[in-house]
Each structure stands twice: as structure tokens, then as C-alpha cells.
mmCIF file of C-alpha atoms in Angstrom:
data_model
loop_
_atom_site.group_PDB
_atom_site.id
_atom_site.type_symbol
_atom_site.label_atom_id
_atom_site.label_comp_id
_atom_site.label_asym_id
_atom_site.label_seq_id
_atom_site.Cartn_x
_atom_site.Cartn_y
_atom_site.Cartn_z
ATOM 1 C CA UNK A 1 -8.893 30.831 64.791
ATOM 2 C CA UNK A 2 -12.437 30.446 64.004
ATOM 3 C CA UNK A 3 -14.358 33.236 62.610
ATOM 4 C CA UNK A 4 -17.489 34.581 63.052
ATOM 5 C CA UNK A 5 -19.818 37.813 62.242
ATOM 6 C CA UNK A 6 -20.597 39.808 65.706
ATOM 7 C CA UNK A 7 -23.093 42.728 65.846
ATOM 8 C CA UNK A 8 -21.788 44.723 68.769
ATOM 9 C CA UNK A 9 -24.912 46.031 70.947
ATOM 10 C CA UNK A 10 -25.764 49.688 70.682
ATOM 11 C CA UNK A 11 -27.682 51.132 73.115
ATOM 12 C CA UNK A 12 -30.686 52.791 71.523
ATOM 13 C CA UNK A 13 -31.754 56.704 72.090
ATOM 14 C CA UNK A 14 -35.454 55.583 72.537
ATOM 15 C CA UNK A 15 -33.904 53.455 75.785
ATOM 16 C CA UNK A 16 -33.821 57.128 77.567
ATOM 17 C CA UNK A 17 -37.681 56.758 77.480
ATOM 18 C CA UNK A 18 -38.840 53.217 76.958
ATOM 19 C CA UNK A 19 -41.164 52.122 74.910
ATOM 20 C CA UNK A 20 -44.293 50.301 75.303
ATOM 21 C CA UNK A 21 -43.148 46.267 75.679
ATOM 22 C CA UNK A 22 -42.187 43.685 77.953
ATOM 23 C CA UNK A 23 -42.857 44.536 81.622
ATOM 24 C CA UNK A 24 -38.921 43.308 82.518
ATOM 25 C CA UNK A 25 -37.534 45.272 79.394
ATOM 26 C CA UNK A 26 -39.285 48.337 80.801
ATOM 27 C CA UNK A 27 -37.484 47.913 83.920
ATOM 28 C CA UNK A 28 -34.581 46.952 82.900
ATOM 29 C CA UNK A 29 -34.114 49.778 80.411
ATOM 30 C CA UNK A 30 -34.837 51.836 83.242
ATOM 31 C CA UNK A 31 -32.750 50.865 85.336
ATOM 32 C CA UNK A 32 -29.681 50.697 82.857
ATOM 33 C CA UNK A 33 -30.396 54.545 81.579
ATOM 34 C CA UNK A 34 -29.952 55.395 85.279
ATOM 35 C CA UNK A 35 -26.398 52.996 85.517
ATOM 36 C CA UNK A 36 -25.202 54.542 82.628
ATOM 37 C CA UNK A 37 -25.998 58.562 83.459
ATOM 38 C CA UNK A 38 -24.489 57.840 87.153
ATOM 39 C CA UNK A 39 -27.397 57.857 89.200
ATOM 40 C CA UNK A 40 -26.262 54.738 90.459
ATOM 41 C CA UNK A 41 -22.324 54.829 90.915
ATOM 42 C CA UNK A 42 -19.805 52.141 90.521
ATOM 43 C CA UNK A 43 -20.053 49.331 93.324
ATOM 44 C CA UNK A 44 -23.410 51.289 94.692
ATOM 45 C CA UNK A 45 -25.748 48.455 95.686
ATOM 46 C CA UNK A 46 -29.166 48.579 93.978
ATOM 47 C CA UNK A 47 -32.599 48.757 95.283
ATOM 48 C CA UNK A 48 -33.553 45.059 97.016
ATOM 49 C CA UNK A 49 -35.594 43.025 94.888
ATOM 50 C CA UNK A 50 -38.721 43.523 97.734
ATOM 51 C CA UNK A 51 -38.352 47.104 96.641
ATOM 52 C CA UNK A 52 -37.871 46.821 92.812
ATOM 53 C CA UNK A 53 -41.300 44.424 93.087
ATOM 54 C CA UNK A 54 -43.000 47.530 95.261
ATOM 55 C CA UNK A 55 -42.025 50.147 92.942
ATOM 56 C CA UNK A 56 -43.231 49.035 89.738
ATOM 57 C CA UNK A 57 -46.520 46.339 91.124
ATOM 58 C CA UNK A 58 -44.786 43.288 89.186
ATOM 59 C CA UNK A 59 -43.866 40.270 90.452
ATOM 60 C CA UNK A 60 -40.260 38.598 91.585
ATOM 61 C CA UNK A 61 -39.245 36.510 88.257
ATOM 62 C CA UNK A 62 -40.257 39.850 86.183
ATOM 63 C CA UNK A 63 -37.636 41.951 88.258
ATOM 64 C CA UNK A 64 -35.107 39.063 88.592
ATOM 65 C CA UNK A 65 -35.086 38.297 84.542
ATOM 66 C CA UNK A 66 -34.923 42.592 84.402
ATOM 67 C CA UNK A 67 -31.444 42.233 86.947
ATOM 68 C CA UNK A 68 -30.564 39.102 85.127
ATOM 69 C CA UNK A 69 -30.294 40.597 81.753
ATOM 70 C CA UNK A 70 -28.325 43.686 82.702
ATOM 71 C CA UNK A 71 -25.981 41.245 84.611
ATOM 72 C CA UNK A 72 -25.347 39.752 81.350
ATOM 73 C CA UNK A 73 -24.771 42.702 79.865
ATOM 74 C CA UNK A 74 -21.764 43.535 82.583
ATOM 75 C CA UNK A 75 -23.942 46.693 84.004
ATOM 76 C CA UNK A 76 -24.377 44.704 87.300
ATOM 77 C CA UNK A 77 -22.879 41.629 89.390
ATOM 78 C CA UNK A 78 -24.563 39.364 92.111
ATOM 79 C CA UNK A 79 -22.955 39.627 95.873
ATOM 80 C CA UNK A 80 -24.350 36.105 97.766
ATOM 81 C CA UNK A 81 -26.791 37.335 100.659
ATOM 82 C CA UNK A 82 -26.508 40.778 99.935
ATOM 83 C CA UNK A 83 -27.653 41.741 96.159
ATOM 84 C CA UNK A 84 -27.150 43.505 93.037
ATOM 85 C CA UNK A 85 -24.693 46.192 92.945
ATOM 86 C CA UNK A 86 -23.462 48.501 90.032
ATOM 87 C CA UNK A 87 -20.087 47.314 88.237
ATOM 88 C CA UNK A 88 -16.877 49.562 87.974
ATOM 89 C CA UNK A 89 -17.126 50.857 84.233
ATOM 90 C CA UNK A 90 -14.277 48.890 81.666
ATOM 91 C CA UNK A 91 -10.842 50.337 81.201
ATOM 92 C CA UNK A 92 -11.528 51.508 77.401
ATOM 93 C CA UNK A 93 -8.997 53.014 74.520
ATOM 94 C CA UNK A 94 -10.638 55.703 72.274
ATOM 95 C CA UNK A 95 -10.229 54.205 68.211
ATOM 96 C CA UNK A 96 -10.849 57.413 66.876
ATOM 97 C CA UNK A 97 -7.085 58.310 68.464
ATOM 98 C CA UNK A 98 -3.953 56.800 66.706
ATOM 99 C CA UNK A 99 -2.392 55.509 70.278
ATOM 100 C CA UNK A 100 -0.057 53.078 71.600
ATOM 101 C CA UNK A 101 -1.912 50.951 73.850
ATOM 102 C CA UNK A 102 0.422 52.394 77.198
ATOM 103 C CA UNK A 103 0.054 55.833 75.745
ATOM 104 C CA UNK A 104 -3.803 55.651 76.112
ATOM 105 C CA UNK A 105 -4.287 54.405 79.348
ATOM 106 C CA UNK A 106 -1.696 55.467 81.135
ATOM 107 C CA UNK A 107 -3.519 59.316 80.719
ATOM 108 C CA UNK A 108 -6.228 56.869 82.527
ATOM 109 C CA UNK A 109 -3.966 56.224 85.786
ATOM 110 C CA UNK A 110 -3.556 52.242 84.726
ATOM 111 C CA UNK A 111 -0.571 50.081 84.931
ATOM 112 C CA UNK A 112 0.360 48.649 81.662
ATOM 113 C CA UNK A 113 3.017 45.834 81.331
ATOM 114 C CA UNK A 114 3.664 44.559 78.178
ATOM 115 C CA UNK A 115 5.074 40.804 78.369
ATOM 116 C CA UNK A 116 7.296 39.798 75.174
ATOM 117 C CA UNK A 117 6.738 36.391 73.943
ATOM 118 C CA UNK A 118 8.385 36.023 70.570
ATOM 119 C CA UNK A 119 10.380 38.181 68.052
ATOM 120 C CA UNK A 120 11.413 36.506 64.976
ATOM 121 C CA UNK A 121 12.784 37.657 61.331
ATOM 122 C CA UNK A 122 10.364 35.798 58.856
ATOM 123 C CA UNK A 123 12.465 35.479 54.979
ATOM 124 C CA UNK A 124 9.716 34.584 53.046
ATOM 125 C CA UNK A 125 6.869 36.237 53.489
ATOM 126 C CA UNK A 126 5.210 37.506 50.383
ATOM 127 C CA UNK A 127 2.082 39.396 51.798
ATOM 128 C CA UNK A 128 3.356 40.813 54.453
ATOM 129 C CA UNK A 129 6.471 42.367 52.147
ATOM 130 C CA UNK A 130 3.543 43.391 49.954
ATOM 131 C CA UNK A 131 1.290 45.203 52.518
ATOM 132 C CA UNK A 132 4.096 46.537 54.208
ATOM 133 C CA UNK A 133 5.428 48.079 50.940
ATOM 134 C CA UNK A 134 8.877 46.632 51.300
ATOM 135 C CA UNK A 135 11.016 45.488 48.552
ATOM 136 C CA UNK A 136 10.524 41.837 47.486
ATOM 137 C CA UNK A 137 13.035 39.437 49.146
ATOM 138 C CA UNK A 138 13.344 41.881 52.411
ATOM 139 C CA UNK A 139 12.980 39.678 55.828
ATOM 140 C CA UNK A 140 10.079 41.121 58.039
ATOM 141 C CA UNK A 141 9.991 41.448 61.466
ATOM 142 C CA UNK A 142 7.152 39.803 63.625
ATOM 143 C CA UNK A 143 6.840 40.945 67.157
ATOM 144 C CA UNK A 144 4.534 38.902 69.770
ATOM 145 C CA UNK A 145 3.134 40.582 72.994
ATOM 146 C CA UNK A 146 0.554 40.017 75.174
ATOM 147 C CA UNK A 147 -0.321 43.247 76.784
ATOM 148 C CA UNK A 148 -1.537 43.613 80.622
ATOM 149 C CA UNK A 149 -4.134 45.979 82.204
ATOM 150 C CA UNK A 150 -3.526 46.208 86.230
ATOM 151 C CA UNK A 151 -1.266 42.863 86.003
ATOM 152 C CA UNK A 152 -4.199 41.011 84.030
ATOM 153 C CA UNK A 153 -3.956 40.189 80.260
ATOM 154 C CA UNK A 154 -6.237 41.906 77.779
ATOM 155 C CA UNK A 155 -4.915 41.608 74.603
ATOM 156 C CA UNK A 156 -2.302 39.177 72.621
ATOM 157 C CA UNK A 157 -0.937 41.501 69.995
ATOM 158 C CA UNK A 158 1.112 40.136 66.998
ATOM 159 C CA UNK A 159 2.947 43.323 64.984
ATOM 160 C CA UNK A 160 4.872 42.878 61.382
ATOM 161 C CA UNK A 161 7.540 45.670 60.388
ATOM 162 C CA UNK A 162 10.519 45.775 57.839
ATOM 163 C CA UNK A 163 13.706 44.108 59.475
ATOM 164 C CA UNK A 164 15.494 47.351 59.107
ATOM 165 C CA UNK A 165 12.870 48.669 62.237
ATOM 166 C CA UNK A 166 12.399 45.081 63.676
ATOM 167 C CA UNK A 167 16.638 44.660 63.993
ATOM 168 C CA UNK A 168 16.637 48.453 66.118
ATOM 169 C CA UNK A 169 13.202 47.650 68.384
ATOM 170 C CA UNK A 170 14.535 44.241 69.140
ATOM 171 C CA UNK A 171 17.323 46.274 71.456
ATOM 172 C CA UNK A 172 14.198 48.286 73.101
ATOM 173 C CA UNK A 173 12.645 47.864 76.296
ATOM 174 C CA UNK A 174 9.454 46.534 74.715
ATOM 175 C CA UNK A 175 7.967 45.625 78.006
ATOM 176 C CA UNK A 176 7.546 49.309 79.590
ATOM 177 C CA UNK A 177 7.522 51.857 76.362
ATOM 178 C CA UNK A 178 5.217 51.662 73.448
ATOM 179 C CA UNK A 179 6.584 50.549 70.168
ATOM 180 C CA UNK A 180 5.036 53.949 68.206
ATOM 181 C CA UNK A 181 6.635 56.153 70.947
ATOM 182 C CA UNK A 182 9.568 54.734 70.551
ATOM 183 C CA UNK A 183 9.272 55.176 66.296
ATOM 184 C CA UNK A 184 8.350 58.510 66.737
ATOM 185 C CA UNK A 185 10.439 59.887 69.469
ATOM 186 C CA UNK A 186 13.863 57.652 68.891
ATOM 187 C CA UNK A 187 13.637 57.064 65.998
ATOM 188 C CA UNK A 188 12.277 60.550 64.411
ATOM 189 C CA UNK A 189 9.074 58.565 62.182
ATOM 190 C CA UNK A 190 6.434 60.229 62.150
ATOM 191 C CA UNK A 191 3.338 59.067 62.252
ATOM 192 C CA UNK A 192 0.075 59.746 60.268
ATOM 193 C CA UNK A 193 -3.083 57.336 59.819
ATOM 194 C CA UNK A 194 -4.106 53.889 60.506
ATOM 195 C CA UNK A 195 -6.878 51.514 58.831
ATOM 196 C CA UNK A 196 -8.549 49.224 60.821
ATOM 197 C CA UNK A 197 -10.503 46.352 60.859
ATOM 198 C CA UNK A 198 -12.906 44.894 63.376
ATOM 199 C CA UNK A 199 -14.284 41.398 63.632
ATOM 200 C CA UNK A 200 -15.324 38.571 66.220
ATOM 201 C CA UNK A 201 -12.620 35.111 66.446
ATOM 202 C CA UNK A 202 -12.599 32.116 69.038
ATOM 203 C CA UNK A 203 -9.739 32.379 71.475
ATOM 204 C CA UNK A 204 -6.902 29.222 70.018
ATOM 205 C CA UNK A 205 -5.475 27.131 72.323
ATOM 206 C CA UNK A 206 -2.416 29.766 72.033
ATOM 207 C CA UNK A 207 -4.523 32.624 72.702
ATOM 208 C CA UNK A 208 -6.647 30.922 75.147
ATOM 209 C CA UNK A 209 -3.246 30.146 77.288
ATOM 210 C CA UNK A 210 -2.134 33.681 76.847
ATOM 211 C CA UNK A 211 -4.618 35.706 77.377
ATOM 212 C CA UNK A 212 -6.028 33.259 80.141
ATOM 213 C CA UNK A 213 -9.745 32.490 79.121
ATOM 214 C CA UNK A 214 -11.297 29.212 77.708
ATOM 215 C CA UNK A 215 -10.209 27.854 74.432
ATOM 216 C CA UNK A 216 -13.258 28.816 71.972
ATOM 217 C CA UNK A 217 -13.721 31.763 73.956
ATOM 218 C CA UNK A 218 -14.985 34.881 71.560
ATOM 219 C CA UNK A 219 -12.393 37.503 71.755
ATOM 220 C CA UNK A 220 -12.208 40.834 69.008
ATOM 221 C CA UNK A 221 -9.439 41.142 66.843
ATOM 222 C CA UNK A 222 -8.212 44.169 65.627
ATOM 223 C CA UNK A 223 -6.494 44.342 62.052
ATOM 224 C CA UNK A 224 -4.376 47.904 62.431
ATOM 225 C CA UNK A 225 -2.492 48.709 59.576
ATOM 226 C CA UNK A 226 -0.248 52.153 60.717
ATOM 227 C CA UNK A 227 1.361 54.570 58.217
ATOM 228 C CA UNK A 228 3.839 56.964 58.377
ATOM 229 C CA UNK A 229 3.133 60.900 57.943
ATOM 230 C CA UNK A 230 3.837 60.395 54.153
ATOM 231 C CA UNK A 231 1.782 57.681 53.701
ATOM 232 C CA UNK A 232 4.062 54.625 53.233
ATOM 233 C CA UNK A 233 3.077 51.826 55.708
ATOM 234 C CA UNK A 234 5.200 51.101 58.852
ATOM 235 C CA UNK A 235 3.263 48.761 60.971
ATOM 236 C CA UNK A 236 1.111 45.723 60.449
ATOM 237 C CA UNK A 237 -0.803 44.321 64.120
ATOM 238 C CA UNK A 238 -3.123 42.152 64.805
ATOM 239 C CA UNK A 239 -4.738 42.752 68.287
ATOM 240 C CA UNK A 240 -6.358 39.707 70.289
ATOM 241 C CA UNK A 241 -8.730 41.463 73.000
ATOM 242 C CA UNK A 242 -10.732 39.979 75.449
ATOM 243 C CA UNK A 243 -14.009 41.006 75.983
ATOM 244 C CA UNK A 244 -14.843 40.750 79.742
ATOM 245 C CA UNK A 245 -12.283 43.335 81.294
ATOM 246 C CA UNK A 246 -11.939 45.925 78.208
ATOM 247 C CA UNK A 247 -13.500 47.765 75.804
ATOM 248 C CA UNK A 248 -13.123 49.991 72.556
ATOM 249 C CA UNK A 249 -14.850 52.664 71.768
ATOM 250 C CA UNK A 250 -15.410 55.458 68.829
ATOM 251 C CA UNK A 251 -17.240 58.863 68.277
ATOM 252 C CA UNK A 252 -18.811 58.802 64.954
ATOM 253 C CA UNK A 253 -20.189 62.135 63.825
ATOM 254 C CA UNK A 254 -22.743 62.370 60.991
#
């Protein structure tokens, strides 16, 4: 997969009151501070373009690049003949919560089906021994998933644990339960902290397939590396997301 650096849009305090600038970025951030607060609700059709143009004296390509640009940004989609309406907001997981993906959104009402696609026992495999603190020589485990969000794929998820955890999950019903519900309430581990990492990839021809998109395709991948309650490291993923039908998000306090 190719790599590449992705600055993940933040929406600005000053966009509660806009600033002085572009007549269509006025309107637009307007009209997005009133999406996001819930003045306009999910699938609620917006104001016609006639009436956009009346309300703030501009003219039709100023409010249709305004609509445009908060269509690209997912706020809003385009019904033929009949307008803009408001989208339905992304399923999302919280980051700041060390959850299995089911765990989090079934508190959310979703369906979650997780679809096994490999599980093999890799000998040699120096790094992963290493960052998994396992003695040198031990097999590890690698477990491939692609995980689905109301029956549509969000996320190809390939996970690396010691054999001795691998051999026991491999006899689990991986497709229904969550592999750190099933460590923690089977299997009595505990567990305590994960570190993450966060950057942008294009989709592989693997990926692409799996998770249904284009090849090329910029998807997020998570690097998750989970440890136990006493620190040692249990579980080594690396999580494939789309971008289009789910989200991540995090409360940072200063």
C-alpha cells in the first residue's frame, strides 16, 4: 500500500461566527454550523436554491459552489429534481475508549458481522515476536477480518497474537463476538492500554476487493498495539477503514 501524509479537517471555533471572506465560504460556514448543531436534521431538505439566493442578495453559482463544497464534505447530498437535503451523521467509534469494534457500536443499535478471511500460524517472524514480546522462535498468529457495519464493509482488519492465544481463538466464533471480549471474559486477560497510530494509505487491489471501493482509493489505517493490565503486549492490528461510511473520533482535553 501506498502511503501518504493526510491532515484530517477540523472544524474551526471561529466557523460559529464567520469571518470576513469569500461570499460562498460565508454561506457555507453558515449553513454547516446550523447542520452540525441540528437545526437542520438528518434527511431534512434544505432551503431551495431561489431562497438561499433571496436570503443572502448573491447570485446562483455563489450559493451552488457554497452547497457544492459542503456536499464534498459529506454534510449534504443532491436528490435529482428535488434538492439538497441534510445527510444521516456517520456510524463513529470513540478512540479515546479501548473497544472491540462490536462492543462499540452495538451500544449504538448497529449490526456488526465480522467476515473471517484468513487465519494462519506465521514461524518466522522476527518483528512481530519482537513487538509482541514473545520468546524468539515462537510461531505468531495472524488473524484476517473484514468487519461489516449494517451488512456493508468498513474496515479490513489484520490482528497478530502469540500462537498460544491464536491456537484457542481459532475455535471461537470470530464472526459474532469480539476477539478482546472473548480475551477478557473466556479467557480471564485483562486488559489495560493501547498505542495507536494514525495515517492515510491507498486501498490494494486486496483491500480494494474487500472492502469494496476502487483500487487507489484513500482509506485510514489504524496501527493498534493492545496490552494487557500488566503491561506486556497481547495484540498487534492493523485496521483498514474506509472513509465514506465511518468515522473515528477523540476528545482531547488541554
Amino acid at each position: 500500500m501506498t502511503s501518504y501524509i493526510m491532515t484530517i479537517p477540523v472544524v474551526p471555533n471561529n466557523a460559529i461566527h464567520p469571518v470576513p471572506g469569500p461570499l460562498y465560504a460565508r454561506i457555507r460556514d453558515e449553513l454547516r454550523v446550523q447542520i452540525v448543531s441540528g437545526n437542520y436534521q438528518p434527511h431534512q431538505k434544505l432551503p431551495s436554491e431561489s431562497e438561499l439566493i433571496s436570503r443572502y442578495e448573491v447570485s446562483r453559482i455563489t450559493v451552488r459552489q457554497a452547497l457544492g463544497e459542503l456536499e464534498k464534505e459529506g454534510l449534504l447530498f443532491k436528490v435529482a429534481g428535488k434538492g439538497m437535503f441534510v445527510s444521516k451523521p456517520k456510524p463513529f467509534q470513540d478512540l479515546a475508549r479501548l473497544q472491540g469494534f462490536a462492543e462499540a457500536m452495538s451500544q449504538h443499535g448497529y449490526e456488526v458481522y465480522n467476515r473471517l478471511v484468513g487465519l494462519n500460524f506465521l514461524p518466522v517472524a522476527a518483528e512481530l515476536t519482537q513487538r509482541l514480546g514473545l520468546a524468539k522462535g515462537l510461531p505468531v498468529t495472524e488473524l484476517r477480518r473484514v468487519r461489516h457495519l449494517n451488512r456493508e464493509p468498513v474496515s479490513f482488519d489484520i490482528s497478530y497474537l502469540g500462537s498460544h492465544l491464536g491456537e484457542r481463538l481459532a475455535k471461537e466464533d470470530l464472526a459474532s463476538r469480539d476477539m478482546f471480549l472473548i480475551l477478557e471474559n473466556q479467557y480471564g486477560i485483562p486488559l489495560g492500554f493501547a498505542d495507536l497510530a494514525i495515517d492515510a494509505v491507498l486501498a490494494d487491489a486486496e483491500t480494494a476487493e474487500l472492502l469494496q471501493i476502487a483500487k487507489d482509493t484513500p482509506i485510514l489505517r489504524v496501527e493498534r498495539l493492545t496490552h494487557g493490565r500488566d503491561g506486556a503486549p497481547l495484540v498487534l492490528e492493523y485496521l483498514y477503514c474506509r472513509t465514506d461510511n465511518f468515522q473515528f473520533r477523540l476528545r482531547i482535553n488541554r
